[in-house]
PDB file of C-alpha atoms in Angstrom:
ATOM      1  CA  UNK A 262     -25.806 168.784 190.598  1.00 48.00           C
ATOM      2  CA  UNK A 263     -28.313 168.464 193.454  1.00 45.00           C
ATOM      3  CA  UNK A 264     -30.212 171.442 194.811  1.00 42.00           C
ATOM      4  CA  UNK A 265     -28.447 171.258 198.171  1.00 40.00           C
ATOM      5  CA  UNK A 266     -24.999 171.253 196.542  1.00 41.00           C
ATOM      6  CA  UNK A 267     -25.917 174.214 194.333  1.00 39.00           C
ATOM      7  CA  UNK A 268     -27.261 176.229 197.279  1.00 40.00           C
ATOM      8  CA  UNK A 269     -24.146 175.400 199.276  1.00 39.00           C
ATOM      9  CA  UNK A 270     -21.735 176.680 196.613  1.00 39.00           C
ATOM     10  CA  UNK A 271     -23.767 179.855 196.118  1.00 40.00           C
ATOM     11  CA  UNK A 272     -23.868 180.521 199.867  1.00 42.00           C
ATOM     12  CA  UNK A 273     -20.266 179.521 200.669  1.00 44.00           C
ATOM     13  CA  UNK A 274     -18.660 183.004 200.660  1.00 46.00           C
ATOM     14  CA  UNK A 275     -21.489 184.322 202.833  1.00 43.00           C
ATOM     15  CA  UNK A 276     -21.118 181.498 205.351  1.00 47.00           C
ATOM     16  CA  UNK A 277     -17.342 181.936 205.564  1.00 50.00           C
ATOM     17  CA  UNK A 278     -17.573 185.687 206.126  1.00 47.00           C
ATOM     18  CA  UNK A 279     -20.411 185.352 208.654  1.00 48.00           C
ATOM     19  CA  UNK A 280     -18.613 182.855 210.904  1.00 59.00           C
ATOM     20  CA  UNK A 281     -16.573 183.851 213.918  1.00 68.00           C
ATOM     21  CA  UNK A 282     -13.081 183.294 212.526  1.00 81.00           C
ATOM     22  CA  UNK A 283      -9.638 183.513 214.134  1.00 87.00           C
ATOM     23  CA  UNK A 284      -6.085 183.200 212.784  1.00 93.00           C
ATOM     24  CA  UNK A 285      -4.150 180.023 213.481  1.00 94.00           C
ATOM     25  CA  UNK A 286      -0.480 179.747 212.556  1.00 96.00           C
ATOM     26  CA  UNK A 287       0.265 182.471 210.041  1.00 97.00           C
ATOM     27  CA  UNK A 288       2.602 185.006 208.456  1.00 98.00           C
ATOM     28  CA  UNK A 289       1.083 188.316 207.397  1.00 98.00           C
ATOM     29  CA  UNK A 290       2.629 191.426 205.847  1.00 98.00           C
ATOM     30  CA  UNK A 291       1.535 194.906 204.854  1.00 98.00           C
ATOM     31  CA  UNK A 292       3.718 197.142 202.712  1.00 98.00           C
ATOM     32  CA  UNK A 293       2.643 200.775 202.264  1.00 98.00           C
ATOM     33  CA  UNK A 294       4.397 203.148 199.872  1.00 97.00           C
ATOM     34  CA  UNK A 295       4.549 206.909 200.169  1.00 95.00           C
ATOM     35  CA  UNK A 296       2.528 207.190 196.939  1.00 95.00           C
ATOM     36  CA  UNK A 297      -0.286 205.182 198.665  1.00 97.00           C
ATOM     37  CA  UNK A 298       0.407 201.910 196.834  1.00 97.00           C
ATOM     38  CA  UNK A 299       0.093 198.904 199.144  1.00 98.00           C
ATOM     39  CA  UNK A 300       0.397 195.127 199.207  1.00 98.00           C
ATOM     40  CA  UNK A 301      -1.189 192.940 201.879  1.00 98.00           C
ATOM     41  CA  UNK A 302      -0.533 189.217 202.362  1.00 98.00           C
ATOM     42  CA  UNK A 303      -1.822 186.525 204.690  1.00 98.00           C
ATOM     43  CA  UNK A 304      -0.508 182.974 204.478  1.00 98.00           C
ATOM     44  CA  UNK A 305      -1.597 180.447 207.045  1.00 97.00           C
ATOM     45  CA  UNK A 306      -4.546 179.032 208.903  1.00 96.00           C
ATOM     46  CA  UNK A 307      -8.067 180.343 209.298  1.00 92.00           C
ATOM     47  CA  UNK A 308     -10.003 178.670 212.095  1.00 91.00           C
ATOM     48  CA  UNK A 309     -13.712 178.592 212.726  1.00 83.00           C
ATOM     49  CA  UNK A 310     -13.631 179.583 216.390  1.00 69.00           C
ATOM     50  CA  UNK A 311     -16.373 177.134 217.342  1.00 56.00           C
ATOM     51  CA  UNK A 312     -16.185 174.180 214.914  1.00 42.00           C
ATOM     52  CA  UNK A 313     -19.518 172.842 216.196  1.00 45.00           C
ATOM     53  CA  UNK A 314     -21.383 176.113 215.724  1.00 43.00           C
ATOM     54  CA  UNK A 315     -24.727 175.728 214.030  1.00 36.00           C
ATOM     55  CA  UNK A 316     -23.944 178.666 211.734  1.00 37.00           C
ATOM     56  CA  UNK A 317     -22.293 176.191 209.380  1.00 37.00           C
ATOM     57  CA  UNK A 318     -23.201 172.696 210.550  1.00 38.00           C
ATOM     58  CA  UNK A 319     -26.853 173.625 210.973  1.00 37.00           C
ATOM     59  CA  UNK A 320     -27.017 174.995 207.407  1.00 34.00           C
ATOM     60  CA  UNK A 321     -25.672 171.806 205.922  1.00 38.00           C
ATOM     61  CA  UNK A 322     -28.005 169.613 207.934  1.00 41.00           C
ATOM     62  CA  UNK A 323     -30.946 171.848 207.060  1.00 36.00           C
ATOM     63  CA  UNK A 324     -30.145 171.502 203.353  1.00 37.00           C
ATOM     64  CA  UNK A 325     -29.974 167.737 203.650  1.00 43.00           C
ATOM     65  CA  UNK A 326     -33.247 167.600 205.541  1.00 43.00           C
ATOM     66  CA  UNK A 327     -34.966 169.939 203.073  1.00 39.00           C
ATOM     67  CA  UNK A 328     -33.850 168.199 199.892  1.00 40.00           C
ATOM     68  CA  UNK A 329     -33.506 164.562 200.971  1.00 48.00           C
ATOM     69  CA  UNK A 330     -36.192 164.357 203.633  1.00 47.00           C
ATOM     70  CA  UNK A 331     -33.941 162.297 205.900  1.00 46.00           C
ATOM     71  CA  UNK A 332     -35.300 163.798 209.106  1.00 47.00           C
ATOM     72  CA  UNK A 333     -31.888 164.731 210.495  1.00 43.00           C
ATOM     73  CA  UNK A 334     -32.150 166.326 213.927  1.00 46.00           C
ATOM     74  CA  UNK A 335     -29.332 168.818 214.658  1.00 43.00           C
ATOM     75  CA  UNK A 336     -29.456 167.932 218.337  1.00 44.00           C
ATOM     76  CA  UNK A 337     -28.507 164.316 217.585  1.00 44.00           C
ATOM     77  CA  UNK A 338     -25.097 165.351 216.263  1.00 41.00           C
ATOM     78  CA  UNK A 339     -22.372 165.895 218.852  1.00 45.00           C
ATOM     79  CA  UNK A 340     -21.200 169.561 218.638  1.00 47.00           C
ATOM     80  CA  UNK A 341     -17.530 168.616 218.377  1.00 53.00           C
ATOM     81  CA  UNK A 342     -18.052 166.178 215.486  1.00 71.00           C
ATOM     82  CA  UNK A 343     -17.957 167.101 211.825  1.00 84.00           C
ATOM     83  CA  UNK A 344     -20.659 165.488 209.759  1.00 91.00           C
ATOM     84  CA  UNK A 345     -20.045 164.464 206.172  1.00 91.00           C
ATOM     85  CA  UNK A 346     -22.291 167.322 205.067  1.00 91.00           C
ATOM     86  CA  UNK A 347     -20.339 169.854 207.127  1.00 90.00           C
ATOM     87  CA  UNK A 348     -17.030 168.716 205.652  1.00 93.00           C
ATOM     88  CA  UNK A 349     -18.485 168.952 202.140  1.00 92.00           C
ATOM     89  CA  UNK A 350     -19.781 172.419 202.934  1.00 89.00           C
ATOM     90  CA  UNK A 351     -16.429 173.678 204.161  1.00 90.00           C
ATOM     91  CA  UNK A 352     -14.628 172.222 201.153  1.00 93.00           C
ATOM     92  CA  UNK A 353     -17.096 174.119 198.988  1.00 90.00           C
ATOM     93  CA  UNK A 354     -16.239 177.273 200.921  1.00 87.00           C
ATOM     94  CA  UNK A 355     -12.545 176.728 200.151  1.00 91.00           C
ATOM     95  CA  UNK A 356     -13.388 176.159 196.491  1.00 91.00           C
ATOM     96  CA  UNK A 357     -15.397 179.374 196.375  1.00 88.00           C
ATOM     97  CA  UNK A 358     -12.599 181.357 198.008  1.00 87.00           C
ATOM     98  CA  UNK A 359     -10.107 180.035 195.470  1.00 90.00           C
ATOM     99  CA  UNK A 360     -12.128 181.796 192.788  1.00 88.00           C
ATOM    100  CA  UNK A 361     -12.030 185.178 194.539  1.00 89.00           C
ATOM    101  CA  UNK A 362      -9.457 187.822 193.631  1.00 92.00           C
ATOM    102  CA  UNK A 363      -6.514 187.701 196.029  1.00 95.00           C
ATOM    103  CA  UNK A 364      -6.785 184.062 197.069  1.00 95.00           C
ATOM    104  CA  UNK A 365      -3.875 182.220 195.498  1.00 96.00           C
ATOM    105  CA  UNK A 366      -5.043 179.053 197.214  1.00 96.00           C
ATOM    106  CA  UNK A 367      -7.567 177.895 199.801  1.00 94.00           C
ATOM    107  CA  UNK A 368      -7.915 174.426 201.282  1.00 96.00           C
ATOM    108  CA  UNK A 369     -10.034 172.902 204.033  1.00 95.00           C
ATOM    109  CA  UNK A 370      -7.871 170.846 206.402  1.00 96.00           C
ATOM    110  CA  UNK A 371     -10.608 169.472 208.643  1.00 93.00           C
ATOM    111  CA  UNK A 372     -11.645 170.117 212.252  1.00 91.00           C
ATOM    112  CA  UNK A 373     -12.812 173.647 211.433  1.00 90.00           C
ATOM    113  CA  UNK A 374      -9.469 174.711 209.983  1.00 93.00           C
ATOM    114  CA  UNK A 375      -8.650 176.211 206.576  1.00 95.00           C
ATOM    115  CA  UNK A 376      -5.290 177.027 205.011  1.00 96.00           C
ATOM    116  CA  UNK A 377      -5.213 180.069 202.739  1.00 95.00           C
ATOM    117  CA  UNK A 378      -2.638 182.013 200.757  1.00 98.00           C
ATOM    118  CA  UNK A 379      -3.869 185.540 200.097  1.00 97.00           C
ATOM    119  CA  UNK A 380      -2.148 188.510 198.494  1.00 98.00           C
ATOM    120  CA  UNK A 381      -3.566 191.706 197.072  1.00 97.00           C
ATOM    121  CA  UNK A 382      -2.181 195.027 195.882  1.00 98.00           C
ATOM    122  CA  UNK A 383      -3.902 198.334 195.394  1.00 97.00           C
ATOM    123  CA  UNK A 384      -3.890 202.003 196.259  1.00 97.00           C
ATOM    124  CA  UNK A 385      -4.983 203.584 199.516  1.00 97.00           C
ATOM    125  CA  UNK A 386      -7.266 206.209 198.060  1.00 94.00           C
ATOM    126  CA  UNK A 387      -9.898 204.614 200.287  1.00 94.00           C
ATOM    127  CA  UNK A 388     -10.032 202.258 203.255  1.00 95.00           C
ATOM    128  CA  UNK A 389      -9.050 198.596 203.116  1.00 95.00           C
ATOM    129  CA  UNK A 390     -10.242 195.669 205.243  1.00 93.00           C
ATOM    130  CA  UNK A 391      -9.601 191.923 205.279  1.00 92.00           C
ATOM    131  CA  UNK A 392     -11.448 189.603 205.269  1.00 87.00           C
ATOM    132  CA  UNK A 393     -14.692 191.009 203.902  1.00 72.00           C
ATOM    133  CA  UNK A 394     -17.615 189.823 201.817  1.00 58.00           C
ATOM    134  CA  UNK A 395     -20.243 192.322 200.730  1.00 52.00           C
ATOM    135  CA  UNK A 396     -23.011 189.736 201.110  1.00 48.00           C
ATOM    136  CA  UNK A 397     -22.224 189.056 204.764  1.00 44.00           C
ATOM    137  CA  UNK A 398     -24.690 190.242 207.386  1.00 44.00           C
ATOM    138  CA  UNK A 399     -21.833 191.010 209.767  1.00 45.00           C
ATOM    139  CA  UNK A 400     -18.213 191.795 208.969  1.00 55.00           C
ATOM    140  CA  UNK A 401     -15.486 191.593 211.611  1.00 67.00           C
ATOM    141  CA  UNK A 402     -12.263 192.449 209.765  1.00 83.00           C
ATOM    142  CA  UNK A 403      -8.932 191.062 210.946  1.00 92.00           C
ATOM    143  CA  UNK A 404      -7.084 194.092 209.649  1.00 95.00           C
ATOM    144  CA  UNK A 405      -8.350 197.540 208.722  1.00 96.00           C
ATOM    145  CA  UNK A 406      -6.567 200.490 207.108  1.00 97.00           C
ATOM    146  CA  UNK A 407      -8.400 203.758 207.695  1.00 97.00           C
ATOM    147  CA  UNK A 408      -7.461 206.517 205.269  1.00 97.00           C
ATOM    148  CA  UNK A 409      -7.787 209.982 206.799  1.00 96.00           C
ATOM    149  CA  UNK A 410      -8.226 213.434 205.282  1.00 95.00           C
ATOM    150  CA  UNK A 411      -5.039 214.728 206.942  1.00 95.00           C
ATOM    151  CA  UNK A 412      -2.825 212.633 204.644  1.00 95.00           C
ATOM    152  CA  UNK A 413      -2.319 209.743 207.045  1.00 97.00           C
ATOM    153  CA  UNK A 414      -3.603 206.192 207.302  1.00 98.00           C
ATOM    154  CA  UNK A 415      -4.150 204.195 210.488  1.00 98.00           C
ATOM    155  CA  UNK A 416      -3.423 200.478 210.412  1.00 98.00           C
ATOM    156  CA  UNK A 417      -5.137 198.308 213.014  1.00 97.00           C
ATOM    157  CA  UNK A 418      -4.798 194.502 213.010  1.00 96.00           C
ATOM    158  CA  UNK A 419      -7.803 193.648 215.174  1.00 92.00           C
ATOM    159  CA  UNK A 420      -7.433 189.858 215.035  1.00 92.00           C
ATOM    160  CA  UNK A 421      -3.740 189.783 215.951  1.00 94.00           C
ATOM    161  CA  UNK A 422      -4.156 190.986 219.529  1.00 90.00           C
ATOM    162  CA  UNK A 423      -6.680 191.241 222.336  1.00 80.00           C
ATOM    163  CA  UNK A 424      -9.434 188.699 222.745  1.00 57.00           C
ATOM    164  CA  UNK A 425     -10.289 186.660 219.617  1.00 48.00           C
ATOM    165  CA  UNK A 426     -13.978 187.515 219.893  1.00 47.00           C
ATOM    166  CA  UNK A 427     -16.774 188.380 222.335  1.00 45.00           C
ATOM    167  CA  UNK A 428     -18.108 185.480 224.422  1.00 45.00           C
ATOM    168  CA  UNK A 429     -21.510 184.174 223.429  1.00 43.00           C
ATOM    169  CA  UNK A 430     -24.095 182.405 225.600  1.00 42.00           C
ATOM    170  CA  UNK A 431     -23.482 178.663 225.695  1.00 43.00           C
ATOM    171  CA  UNK A 432     -19.977 178.836 224.234  1.00 42.00           C
ATOM    172  CA  UNK A 433     -17.578 176.051 225.106  1.00 42.00           C
ATOM    173  CA  UNK A 434     -13.914 176.883 225.853  1.00 40.00           C
ATOM    174  CA  UNK A 435     -12.536 178.018 222.508  1.00 52.00           C
ATOM    175  CA  UNK A 436      -9.432 176.091 221.488  1.00 59.00           C
ATOM    176  CA  UNK A 437      -9.052 178.288 218.412  1.00 57.00           C
ATOM    177  CA  UNK A 438      -7.815 181.168 220.551  1.00 64.00           C
ATOM    178  CA  UNK A 439      -4.982 178.928 221.775  1.00 81.00           C
ATOM    179  CA  UNK A 440      -3.749 178.310 218.223  1.00 88.00           C
ATOM    180  CA  UNK A 441      -3.150 181.937 217.204  1.00 92.00           C
ATOM    181  CA  UNK A 442       0.561 182.283 216.515  1.00 96.00           C
ATOM    182  CA  UNK A 443       2.505 184.189 213.899  1.00 97.00           C
ATOM    183  CA  UNK A 444       3.964 187.508 212.807  1.00 97.00           C
ATOM    184  CA  UNK A 445       2.503 190.652 211.319  1.00 98.00           C
ATOM    185  CA  UNK A 446       5.062 192.849 209.565  1.00 98.00           C
ATOM    186  CA  UNK A 447       4.509 196.429 208.427  1.00 98.00           C
ATOM    187  CA  UNK A 448       7.016 197.988 206.036  1.00 98.00           C
ATOM    188  CA  UNK A 449       6.820 201.472 204.577  1.00 97.00           C
ATOM    189  CA  UNK A 450       8.845 204.154 202.875  1.00 96.00           C
ATOM    190  CA  UNK A 451       6.237 206.683 204.000  1.00 96.00           C
ATOM    191  CA  UNK A 452       6.575 208.561 207.280  1.00 96.00           C
ATOM    192  CA  UNK A 453       6.008 206.259 210.240  1.00 97.00           C
ATOM    193  CA  UNK A 454       4.045 208.549 212.546  1.00 96.00           C
ATOM    194  CA  UNK A 455       3.455 206.053 215.359  1.00 96.00           C
ATOM    195  CA  UNK A 456       3.267 202.370 216.250  1.00 97.00           C
ATOM    196  CA  UNK A 457       2.590 200.421 219.428  1.00 96.00           C
ATOM    197  CA  UNK A 458       5.125 197.605 219.107  1.00 95.00           C
ATOM    198  CA  UNK A 459       6.958 197.270 222.430  1.00 92.00           C
ATOM    199  CA  UNK A 460       9.999 195.824 220.628  1.00 91.00           C
ATOM    200  CA  UNK A 461      10.318 198.994 218.574  1.00 93.00           C
ATOM    201  CA  UNK A 462      10.919 199.393 214.855  1.00 93.00           C
ATOM    202  CA  UNK A 463      13.846 198.517 212.600  1.00 92.00           C
ATOM    203  CA  UNK A 464      13.934 201.707 210.574  1.00 88.00           C
ATOM    204  CA  UNK A 465      10.726 201.630 208.558  1.00 92.00           C
ATOM    205  CA  UNK A 466       9.928 198.013 209.460  1.00 97.00           C
ATOM    206  CA  UNK A 467       7.764 196.964 212.413  1.00 97.00           C
ATOM    207  CA  UNK A 468       7.272 193.309 213.342  1.00 98.00           C
ATOM    208  CA  UNK A 469       4.607 192.269 215.840  1.00 97.00           C
ATOM    209  CA  UNK A 470       4.931 188.739 217.195  1.00 97.00           C
ATOM    210  CA  UNK A 471       1.489 187.304 217.816  1.00 95.00           C
ATOM    211  CA  UNK A 472       0.801 184.608 220.420  1.00 93.00           C
ATOM    212  CA  UNK A 473      -2.355 183.183 222.015  1.00 90.00           C
ATOM    213  CA  UNK A 474      -1.875 185.599 224.924  1.00 89.00           C
ATOM    214  CA  UNK A 475      -1.083 188.747 222.901  1.00 89.00           C
ATOM    215  CA  UNK A 476      -3.190 191.617 224.228  1.00 90.00           C
ATOM    216  CA  UNK A 477      -1.752 194.491 222.192  1.00 93.00           C
ATOM    217  CA  UNK A 478      -3.646 195.044 218.950  1.00 95.00           C
ATOM    218  CA  UNK A 479      -0.980 195.961 216.337  1.00 97.00           C
ATOM    219  CA  UNK A 480      -1.592 199.606 215.463  1.00 97.00           C
ATOM    220  CA  UNK A 481       0.367 202.121 213.393  1.00 97.00           C
ATOM    221  CA  UNK A 482      -0.104 205.432 211.587  1.00 98.00           C
ATOM    222  CA  UNK A 483       1.763 206.347 208.402  1.00 97.00           C
ATOM    223  CA  UNK A 484       1.926 209.705 206.634  1.00 97.00           C
ATOM    224  CA  UNK A 485       1.942 210.035 202.855  1.00 95.00           C
ATOM    225  CA  UNK A 486       4.059 212.318 200.704  1.00 79.00           C
ATOM    226  CA  UNK A 487       0.975 214.259 199.562  1.00 69.00           C
TER     227      UNK A 487
END
């Protein structure tokens, strides 16, 4: 295995977590029990918001230049095009994710788009966020569950409403934000203290329908039996 390939596999989780990512077409669920047990799932697309961003493409080209001495100039590559090295890098990212707990599958589809199937269960004796990688320099979670001392937990699905991310200098119009579409469903047998779904709740079930123009960030608070 070449040095560039080895470095790429080792760095893949970091690169994935450090990118500006948005949901594509997806179905996501969160089930919270009154005893604090929970299960979270996300099945669908993960899109690199700017497929030509040098965060990933630049890394791959730098590795090729460093190890092969081919003199590749990043500026010569059109921002919207995926180089062979970039595709290989993103496939390595998918391979690395497949080995992480929770990822039942991960596949790179091309054009800055991944398809993942993620499911994890645990206990809310502490906070929970997704996605997260402890090696990342910056973490922007799609969903966060904040456990409070008063026996409640606040759920906030940051990526499923509002703007997909802050604008950056030199950004091109971001097509990824136009592809966000799906549902986020919260179910619980705990006390549903509040939620902000305009369509209301069906008993202990709340379904937010997410579109490219959704401004409301799905938010809810549940209270535990203890």
